PDB file of C-alpha atoms in Angstrom:
ATOM      1  CA  MET A   1     -23.183  -7.874  13.348  1.00  0.00           C
ATOM      2  CA  LEU A   2     -19.626  -9.202  14.014  1.00  0.00           C
ATOM      3  CA  ASP A   3     -17.614 -12.428  15.554  1.00  0.00           C
ATOM      4  CA  PHE A   4     -15.265 -10.006  17.721  1.00  0.00           C
ATOM      5  CA  TYR A   5     -14.662  -6.487  18.446  1.00  0.00           C
ATOM      6  CA  CYS A   6     -11.169  -5.200  19.878  1.00  0.00           C
ATOM      7  CA  THR A   7     -12.282  -1.438  21.066  1.00  0.00           C
ATOM      8  CA  ARG A   8      -8.818  -1.285  21.622  1.00  0.00           C
ATOM      9  CA  ALA A   9      -7.215  -2.260  17.889  1.00  0.00           C
ATOM     10  CA  ARG A  10     -10.468  -1.271  16.565  1.00  0.00           C
ATOM     11  CA  LEU A  11     -10.197  -4.905  14.895  1.00  0.00           C
ATOM     12  CA  ASP A  12     -13.231  -7.090  13.247  1.00  0.00           C
ATOM     13  CA  ILE A  13     -12.315  -9.770  14.106  1.00  0.00           C
ATOM     14  CA  GLU A  14     -14.537 -12.759  11.182  1.00  0.00           C
ATOM     15  CA  ILE A  15     -14.416 -15.982  11.818  1.00  0.00           C
ATOM     16  CA  ASP A  16     -15.370 -17.511   8.366  1.00  0.00           C
ATOM     17  CA  GLY A  17     -17.146 -20.757   7.554  1.00  0.00           C
ATOM     18  CA  TRP A  18     -17.941 -22.240   4.243  1.00  0.00           C
ATOM     19  CA  VAL A  19     -21.174 -19.966   4.024  1.00  0.00           C
ATOM     20  CA  HIS A  20     -18.472 -16.697   3.333  1.00  0.00           C
ATOM     21  CA  GLU A  21     -17.280 -18.541   0.168  1.00  0.00           C
ATOM     22  CA  SER A  22     -20.126 -19.057  -2.041  1.00  0.00           C
ATOM     23  CA  THR A  23     -20.076 -15.301  -4.062  1.00  0.00           C
ATOM     24  CA  GLN A  24     -22.643 -13.444  -2.667  1.00  0.00           C
ATOM     25  CA  ARG A  25     -21.807 -13.807   0.562  1.00  0.00           C
ATOM     26  CA  ALA A  26     -18.451 -12.207  -0.420  1.00  0.00           C
ATOM     27  CA  GLU A  27     -19.928  -9.821  -1.672  1.00  0.00           C
ATOM     28  CA  ARG A  28     -21.206  -9.062   1.344  1.00  0.00           C
ATOM     29  CA  ASP A  29     -18.703  -9.318   3.706  1.00  0.00           C
ATOM     30  CA  GLY A  30     -16.550  -7.250   0.944  1.00  0.00           C
ATOM     31  CA  GLN A  31     -18.775  -3.637   1.387  1.00  0.00           C
ATOM     32  CA  ARG A  32     -19.328  -4.435   4.878  1.00  0.00           C
ATOM     33  CA  SER A  33     -15.186  -4.441   5.586  1.00  0.00           C
ATOM     34  CA  ALA A  34     -15.572  -1.452   3.129  1.00  0.00           C
ATOM     35  CA  PHE A  35     -17.802   0.444   5.226  1.00  0.00           C
ATOM     36  CA  LEU A  36     -16.335  -0.157   8.522  1.00  0.00           C
ATOM     37  CA  ARG A  37     -12.961   1.164   6.695  1.00  0.00           C
ATOM     38  CA  SER A  38     -14.153   4.029   6.055  1.00  0.00           C
ATOM     39  CA  GLN A  39     -14.821   4.460  10.348  1.00  0.00           C
ATOM     40  CA  GLY A  40     -11.569   3.872  10.703  1.00  0.00           C
ATOM     41  CA  ILE A  41     -12.090  -0.036  11.628  1.00  0.00           C
ATOM     42  CA  ALA A  42      -9.759  -3.676  10.192  1.00  0.00           C
ATOM     43  CA  THR A  43     -11.408  -6.797   8.974  1.00  0.00           C
ATOM     44  CA  THR A  44      -9.597  -9.800   9.753  1.00  0.00           C
ATOM     45  CA  ARG A  45     -10.986 -12.866   8.326  1.00  0.00           C
ATOM     46  CA  ILE A  46     -10.400 -15.892   9.521  1.00  0.00           C
ATOM     47  CA  PRO A  47     -11.337 -19.907   8.665  1.00  0.00           C
ATOM     48  CA  ALA A  48     -13.679 -21.198  10.959  1.00  0.00           C
ATOM     49  CA  LYS A  49     -11.153 -24.876   9.411  1.00  0.00           C
ATOM     50  CA  ARG A  50      -7.813 -22.996  11.128  1.00  0.00           C
ATOM     51  CA  VAL A  51      -9.231 -22.004  13.991  1.00  0.00           C
ATOM     52  CA  LEU A  52     -10.830 -26.311  14.629  1.00  0.00           C
ATOM     53  CA  GLU A  53      -7.489 -27.306  13.485  1.00  0.00           C
ATOM     54  CA  ASP A  54      -4.836 -25.026  15.153  1.00  0.00           C
ATOM     55  CA  LEU A  55      -6.170 -22.709  17.629  1.00  0.00           C
ATOM     56  CA  ASP A  56      -3.213 -21.334  19.691  1.00  0.00           C
ATOM     57  CA  ALA A  57      -1.670 -19.743  16.662  1.00  0.00           C
ATOM     58  CA  VAL A  58      -4.721 -18.152  15.224  1.00  0.00           C
ATOM     59  CA  ILE A  59      -4.769 -16.415  18.845  1.00  0.00           C
ATOM     60  CA  THR A  60      -0.625 -15.740  18.173  1.00  0.00           C
ATOM     61  CA  ARG A  61      -1.452 -14.421  15.785  1.00  0.00           C
ATOM     62  CA  LEU A  62      -4.734 -12.033  16.382  1.00  0.00           C
ATOM     63  CA  VAL A  63      -2.083 -10.650  19.555  1.00  0.00           C
ATOM     64  CA  VAL A  64       0.319  -9.573  17.294  1.00  0.00           C
ATOM     65  CA  ILE A  65      -2.390  -7.786  14.853  1.00  0.00           C
ATOM     66  CA  CYS A  66      -4.042  -6.545  18.016  1.00  0.00           C
ATOM     67  CA  ASP A  67      -0.540  -5.211  19.518  1.00  0.00           C
ATOM     68  CA  GLU A  68       0.327  -4.100  15.720  1.00  0.00           C
ATOM     69  CA  ARG A  69      -3.498  -1.601  15.855  1.00  0.00           C
ATOM     70  CA  ILE A  70      -3.138  -0.676  19.458  1.00  0.00           C
ATOM     71  CA  ASP A  71       0.588   1.388  18.196  1.00  0.00           C
ATOM     72  CA  LYS A  72      -0.994   2.877  15.332  1.00  0.00           C
ATOM     73  CA  VAL A  73      -4.430   3.814  17.021  1.00  0.00           C
ATOM     74  CA  MET A  74      -2.082   5.587  19.570  1.00  0.00           C
ATOM     75  CA  MET A  75       0.363   7.299  17.320  1.00  0.00           C
ATOM     76  CA  PRO A  76      -0.592  10.873  16.677  1.00  0.00           C
ATOM     77  CA  LEU A  77      -1.794  11.902  13.755  1.00  0.00           C
ATOM     78  CA  HIS A  78       0.673  14.723  13.357  1.00  0.00           C
ATOM     79  CA  GLN A  79       4.133  15.745  15.156  1.00  0.00           C
ATOM     80  CA  PRO A  80       3.746  18.577  18.117  1.00  0.00           C
ATOM     81  CA  ALA A  81       5.797  21.850  16.807  1.00  0.00           C
ATOM     82  CA  ALA A  82       8.815  21.824  18.664  1.00  0.00           C
ATOM     83  CA  GLY A  83       8.132  25.478  20.137  1.00  0.00           C
ATOM     84  CA  PRO A  84       5.915  28.164  19.778  1.00  0.00           C
ATOM     85  CA  PRO A  85       4.172  29.553  16.969  1.00  0.00           C
ATOM     86  CA  PRO A  86       5.400  31.949  14.756  1.00  0.00           C
ATOM     87  CA  ARG A  87       4.295  35.701  15.331  1.00  0.00           C
ATOM     88  CA  SER A  88       2.416  37.116  13.139  1.00  0.00           C
ATOM     89  CA  GLY A  89       4.471  38.186  10.173  1.00  0.00           C
ATOM     90  CA  GLU A  90       7.432  36.844  11.974  1.00  0.00           C
ATOM     91  CA  GLU A  91       9.173  33.866   9.429  1.00  0.00           C
ATOM     92  CA  SER A  92       9.246  30.409  10.451  1.00  0.00           C
TER      93      SER A  92
END
């Protein structure tokens, strides 16, 4: 289960408390992040302590990350051709 998910940015937002500091948990977190990455979903991890100490800065940073991801997700995978494709036998 993800802590938070921004659909438009395809971003998993994880707030990590002290339990995430253990080696076993870090390995599981890494495996899950790798799976999500294979599905086109990025993960950002934020220490819970930081959220408690400076929520405004965390929110500001998350907005920037989401905006960057949305721009990236919205970009086409290829550039459209400038004109029609060449006819059979014509050089491009």
